[in-house]
Coordinates of C-alpha atoms in Angstrom, one line a residue:
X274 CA 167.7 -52.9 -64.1
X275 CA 171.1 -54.1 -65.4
X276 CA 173.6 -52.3 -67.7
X277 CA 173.4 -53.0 -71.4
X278 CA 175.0 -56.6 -72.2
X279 CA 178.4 -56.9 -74.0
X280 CA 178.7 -56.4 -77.7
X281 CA 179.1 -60.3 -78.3
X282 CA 178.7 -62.6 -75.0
X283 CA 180.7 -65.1 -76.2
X284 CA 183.3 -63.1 -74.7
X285 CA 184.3 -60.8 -71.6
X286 CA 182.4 -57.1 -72.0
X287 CA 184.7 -54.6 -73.7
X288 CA 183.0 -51.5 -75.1
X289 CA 181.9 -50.8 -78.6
X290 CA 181.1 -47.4 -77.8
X291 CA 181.9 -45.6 -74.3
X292 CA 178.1 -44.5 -74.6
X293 CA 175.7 -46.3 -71.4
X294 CA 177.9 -49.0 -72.6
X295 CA 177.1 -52.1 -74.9
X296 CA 179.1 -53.7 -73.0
X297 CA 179.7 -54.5 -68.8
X298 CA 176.7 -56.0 -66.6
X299 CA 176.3 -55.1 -63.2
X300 CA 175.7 -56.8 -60.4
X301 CA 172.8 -56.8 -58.2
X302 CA 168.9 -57.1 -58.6
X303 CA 167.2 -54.7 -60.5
X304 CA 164.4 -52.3 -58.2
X305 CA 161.4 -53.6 -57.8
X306 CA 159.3 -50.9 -59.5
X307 CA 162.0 -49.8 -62.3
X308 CA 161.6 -53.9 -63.1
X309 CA 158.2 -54.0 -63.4
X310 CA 157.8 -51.0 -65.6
X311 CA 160.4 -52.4 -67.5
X312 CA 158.7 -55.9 -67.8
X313 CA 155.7 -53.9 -68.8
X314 CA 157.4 -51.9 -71.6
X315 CA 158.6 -55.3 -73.1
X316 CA 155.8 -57.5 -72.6
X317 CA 153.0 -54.3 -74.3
X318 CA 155.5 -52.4 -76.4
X319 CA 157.9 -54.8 -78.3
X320 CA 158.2 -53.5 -82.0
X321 CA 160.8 -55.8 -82.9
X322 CA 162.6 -59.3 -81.4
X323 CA 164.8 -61.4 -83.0
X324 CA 167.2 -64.8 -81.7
X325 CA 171.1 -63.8 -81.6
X326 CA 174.3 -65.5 -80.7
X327 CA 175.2 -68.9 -81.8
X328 CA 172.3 -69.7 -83.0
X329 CA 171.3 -66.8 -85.1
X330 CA 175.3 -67.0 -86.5
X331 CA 174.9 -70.5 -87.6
X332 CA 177.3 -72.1 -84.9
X333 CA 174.6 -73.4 -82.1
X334 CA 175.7 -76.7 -80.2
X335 CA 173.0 -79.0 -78.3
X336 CA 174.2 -76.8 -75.6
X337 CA 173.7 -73.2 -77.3
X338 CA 171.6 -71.2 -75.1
X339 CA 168.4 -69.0 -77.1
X340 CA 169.7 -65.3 -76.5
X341 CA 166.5 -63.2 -77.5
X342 CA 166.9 -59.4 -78.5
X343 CA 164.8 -56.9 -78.9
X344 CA 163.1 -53.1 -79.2
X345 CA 160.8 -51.7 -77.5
X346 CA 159.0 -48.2 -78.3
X347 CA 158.5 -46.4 -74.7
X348 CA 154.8 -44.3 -74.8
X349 CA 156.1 -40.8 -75.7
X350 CA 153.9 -39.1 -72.6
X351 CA 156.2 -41.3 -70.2
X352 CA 158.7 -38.7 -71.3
X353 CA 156.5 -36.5 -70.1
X354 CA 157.7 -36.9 -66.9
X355 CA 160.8 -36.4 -64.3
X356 CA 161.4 -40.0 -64.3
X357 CA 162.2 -41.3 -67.5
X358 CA 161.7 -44.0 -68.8
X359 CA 164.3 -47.1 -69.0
X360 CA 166.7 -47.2 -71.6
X361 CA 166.9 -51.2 -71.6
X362 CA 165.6 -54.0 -69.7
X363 CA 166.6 -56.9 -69.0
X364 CA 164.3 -60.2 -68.9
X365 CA 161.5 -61.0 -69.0
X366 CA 163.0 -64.4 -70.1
X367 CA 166.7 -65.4 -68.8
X368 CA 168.6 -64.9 -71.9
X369 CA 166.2 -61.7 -73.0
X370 CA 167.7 -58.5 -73.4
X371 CA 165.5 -55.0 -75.0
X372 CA 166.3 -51.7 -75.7
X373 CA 164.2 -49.0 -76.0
X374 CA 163.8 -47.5 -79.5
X375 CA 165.9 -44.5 -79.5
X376 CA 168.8 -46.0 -77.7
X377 CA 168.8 -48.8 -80.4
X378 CA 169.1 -46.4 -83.2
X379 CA 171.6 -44.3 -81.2
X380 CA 173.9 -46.8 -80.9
X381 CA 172.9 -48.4 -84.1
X382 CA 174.4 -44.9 -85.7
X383 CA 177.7 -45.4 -83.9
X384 CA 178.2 -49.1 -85.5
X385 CA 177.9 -50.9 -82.3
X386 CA 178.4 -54.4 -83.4
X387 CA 175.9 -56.1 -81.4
X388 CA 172.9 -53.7 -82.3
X389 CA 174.0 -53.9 -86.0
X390 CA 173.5 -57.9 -85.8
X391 CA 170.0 -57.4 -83.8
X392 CA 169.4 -55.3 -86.8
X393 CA 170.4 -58.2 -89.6
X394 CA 169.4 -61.6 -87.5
X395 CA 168.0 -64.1 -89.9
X396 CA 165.3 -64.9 -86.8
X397 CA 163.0 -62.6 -86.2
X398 CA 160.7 -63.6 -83.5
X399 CA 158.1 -60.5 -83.9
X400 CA 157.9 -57.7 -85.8
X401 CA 155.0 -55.0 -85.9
X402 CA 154.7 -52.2 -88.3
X403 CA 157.1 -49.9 -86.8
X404 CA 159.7 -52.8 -86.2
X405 CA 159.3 -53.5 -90.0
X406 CA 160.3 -49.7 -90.6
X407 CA 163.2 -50.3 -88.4
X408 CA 164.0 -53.0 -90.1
X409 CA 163.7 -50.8 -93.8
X410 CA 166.0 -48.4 -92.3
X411 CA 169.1 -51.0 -91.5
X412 CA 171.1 -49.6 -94.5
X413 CA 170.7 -46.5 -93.1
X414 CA 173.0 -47.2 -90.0
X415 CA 175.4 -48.9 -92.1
X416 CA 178.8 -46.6 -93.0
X417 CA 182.2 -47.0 -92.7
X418 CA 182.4 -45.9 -89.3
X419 CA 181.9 -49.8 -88.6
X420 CA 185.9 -50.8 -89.3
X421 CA 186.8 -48.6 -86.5
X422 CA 184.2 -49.9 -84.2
X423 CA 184.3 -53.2 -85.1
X424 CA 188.5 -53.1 -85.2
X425 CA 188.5 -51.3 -81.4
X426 CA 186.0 -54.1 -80.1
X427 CA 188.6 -57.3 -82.0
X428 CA 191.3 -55.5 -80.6
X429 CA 190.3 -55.5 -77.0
X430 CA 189.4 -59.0 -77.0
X431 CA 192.7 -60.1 -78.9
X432 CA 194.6 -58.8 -75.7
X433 CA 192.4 -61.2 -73.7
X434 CA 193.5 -63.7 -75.6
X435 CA 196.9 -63.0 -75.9
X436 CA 197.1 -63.0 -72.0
X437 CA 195.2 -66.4 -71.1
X438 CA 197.7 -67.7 -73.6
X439 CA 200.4 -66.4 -71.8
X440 CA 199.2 -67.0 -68.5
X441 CA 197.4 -70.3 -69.2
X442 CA 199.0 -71.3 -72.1
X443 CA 196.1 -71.5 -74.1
X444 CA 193.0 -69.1 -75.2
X445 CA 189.4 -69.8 -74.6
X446 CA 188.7 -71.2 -77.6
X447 CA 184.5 -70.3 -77.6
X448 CA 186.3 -66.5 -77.9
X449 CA 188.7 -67.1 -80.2
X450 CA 186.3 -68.9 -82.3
X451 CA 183.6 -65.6 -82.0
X452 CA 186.4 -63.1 -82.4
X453 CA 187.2 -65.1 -85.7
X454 CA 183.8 -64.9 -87.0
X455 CA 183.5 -61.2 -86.1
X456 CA 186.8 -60.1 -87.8
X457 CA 185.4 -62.3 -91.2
X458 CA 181.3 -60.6 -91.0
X459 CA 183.6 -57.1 -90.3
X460 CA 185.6 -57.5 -93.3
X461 CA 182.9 -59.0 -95.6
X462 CA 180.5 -55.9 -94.5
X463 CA 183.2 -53.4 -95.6
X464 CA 183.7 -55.6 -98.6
X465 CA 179.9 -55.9 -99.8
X466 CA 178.4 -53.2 -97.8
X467 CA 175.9 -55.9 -96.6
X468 CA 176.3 -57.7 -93.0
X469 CA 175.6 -61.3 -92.7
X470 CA 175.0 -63.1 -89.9
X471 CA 175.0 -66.7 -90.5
X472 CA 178.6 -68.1 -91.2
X473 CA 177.7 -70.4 -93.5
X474 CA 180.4 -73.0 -95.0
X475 CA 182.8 -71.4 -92.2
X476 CA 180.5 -73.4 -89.3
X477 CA 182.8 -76.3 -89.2
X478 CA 186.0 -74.2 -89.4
X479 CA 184.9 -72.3 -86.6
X480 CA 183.9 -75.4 -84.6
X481 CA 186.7 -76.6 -84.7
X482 CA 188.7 -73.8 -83.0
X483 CA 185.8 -73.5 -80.5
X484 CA 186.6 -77.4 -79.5
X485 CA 190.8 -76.8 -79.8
X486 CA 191.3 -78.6 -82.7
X487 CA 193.4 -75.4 -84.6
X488 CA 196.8 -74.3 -82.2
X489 CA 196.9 -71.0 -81.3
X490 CA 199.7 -70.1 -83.9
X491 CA 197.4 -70.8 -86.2
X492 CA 194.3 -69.1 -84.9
X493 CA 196.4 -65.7 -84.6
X494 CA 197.6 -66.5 -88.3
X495 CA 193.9 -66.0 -89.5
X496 CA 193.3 -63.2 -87.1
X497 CA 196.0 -61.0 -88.3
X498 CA 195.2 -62.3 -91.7
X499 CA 191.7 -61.1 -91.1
X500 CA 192.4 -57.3 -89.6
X501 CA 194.6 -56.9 -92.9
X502 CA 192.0 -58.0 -95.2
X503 CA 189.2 -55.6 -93.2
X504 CA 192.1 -52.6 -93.2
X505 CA 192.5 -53.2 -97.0
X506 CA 188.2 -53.6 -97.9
X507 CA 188.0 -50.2 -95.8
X508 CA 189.8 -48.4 -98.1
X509 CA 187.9 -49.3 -100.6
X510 CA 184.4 -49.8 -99.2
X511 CA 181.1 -48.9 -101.0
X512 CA 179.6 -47.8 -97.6
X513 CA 179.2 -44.0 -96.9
X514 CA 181.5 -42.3 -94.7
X515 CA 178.6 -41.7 -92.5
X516 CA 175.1 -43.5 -91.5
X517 CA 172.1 -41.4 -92.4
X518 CA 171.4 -39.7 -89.2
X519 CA 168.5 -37.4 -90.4
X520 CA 166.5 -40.4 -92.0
X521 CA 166.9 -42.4 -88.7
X522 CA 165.8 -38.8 -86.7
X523 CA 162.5 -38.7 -88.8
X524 CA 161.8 -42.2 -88.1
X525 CA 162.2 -41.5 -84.4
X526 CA 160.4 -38.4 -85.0
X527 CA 157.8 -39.4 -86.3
X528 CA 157.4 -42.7 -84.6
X529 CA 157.1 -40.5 -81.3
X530 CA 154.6 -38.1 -82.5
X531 CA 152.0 -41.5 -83.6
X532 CA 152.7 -42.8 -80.1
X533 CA 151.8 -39.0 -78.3
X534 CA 148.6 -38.9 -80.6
X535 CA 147.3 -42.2 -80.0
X536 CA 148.0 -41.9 -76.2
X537 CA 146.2 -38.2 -76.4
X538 CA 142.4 -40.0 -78.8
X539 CA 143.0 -43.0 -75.9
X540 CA 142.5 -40.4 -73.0
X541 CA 139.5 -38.7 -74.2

């Protein structure tokens, strides 16, 4: 089993949140038996899967790979035991990545970007009654917690930037064209209070700093631009200070208590 996948994989992993982070992938094959159980969590208990990266933001290529996302609700008698079980799994497809419910909406409530656009992808694959709850519950995570957690993520991969330029003389342009379209969907959530996924009209904009066609200068014009413009919208956002924590916690509550009763008619 692999650590959690970075908070956009356009670019290098750089935490969202310290927490069992979004970000860094380890190296090395998953164990045997923690994989199958795994596998088996995704492939019986997926509540909700949905397509992300390029294509789910509107800027897929005939290259674009299919990144699929998704939540899966764990049995609540497997907590039951000493060995818990995992808190994401990776596969069983080669761009397929799943967390299990409660670690979704734990990082969900600490505006991790990349949950938050799980949460808001315009392609949902599957969906089951409690992923549509989920889904019901997305302004729920929402606050203004996200400019800070957004901003720290842009930051870190502005420094990467900003070194390949001055080592290399030139960014990777895929990045700078992803860190572009994160700084505009973080500043137009503060703005609107609604996150949006899809860029829209700014596709071909965005294209063309992904193929080099927009200098650098320019491309750190918009970024600075951009972290004003989100500073400024989060003064004046119409998101709460804080997500709704005890609405998510009866979710989860009560999500778990279904899955303990159904478990407990199934043994009789």
């Amino acid at each position: 089993m692999r650590s959690e996948p970075p908070a956009h994989r356009a670019a290098p992993a750089v935490p969202a949140h310290p927490a069992s982070p979004a970000p860094a992938v380890s190296s090395g094959p998953p164990a045997p038996a923690v994989s199958a159980a795994g596998l088996s969590l995704v492939r019986d208990h997926t509540v909700y899967s949905c397509v992300m990266g390029s294509r789910a933001f509107g800027l897929a290529t005939d290259t674009s790979d299919t990144d699929v996302r998704g939540v899966f609700l764990a049995p609540t008698p497997l907590f039951w035991r000493f060995e818990k079980p995992p808190t994401h799994v990776e596969g069983p497809e080669p761009e397929q990545f799943s967390w299990e419910l409660e670690r979704f909406c734990s990082l969900a409530l600490r505006s991790n970007p990349n949950i938050l656009e799980c949460l808001h992808s315009p392609l949902v694959e599957h969906v089951d009654d409690t992923g549509r709850e989920l889904l019901a519950l997305r302004g729920a995570f929402l606050s203004r917690q996200a400019h800070e957690t957004f901003a720290r993520y842009a930051l870190g991969q502005r420094k990467k930037l900003e070194a390949d330029v001055r080592t290399h003389g030139a960014p990777r342009w895929k990045h700078a064209m992803h860190l572009l379209r994160l700084l505009t969907s973080s500043r137009d959530l503060l703005r609107t209070g609604s996150l949006t996924i899809d860029v829209g009209e700014q596709r071909e904009p965005l294209l063309a700093v992904k193929r080099g066609e927009v200098s650098w200068d320019e491309v750190d014009r918009r970024m600075v631009r951009l972290a004003a413009e989100t500073d400024e919208a989060a003064a004046r956002s119409p998101l709460p200070p804080e997500p709704d924590h005890a609405r998510v916690e009866d979710f989860l509550v009560r999500v778990r208590r279904a899955s303990a009763l159904r478990d407990s008619v199934g043994d009789r």
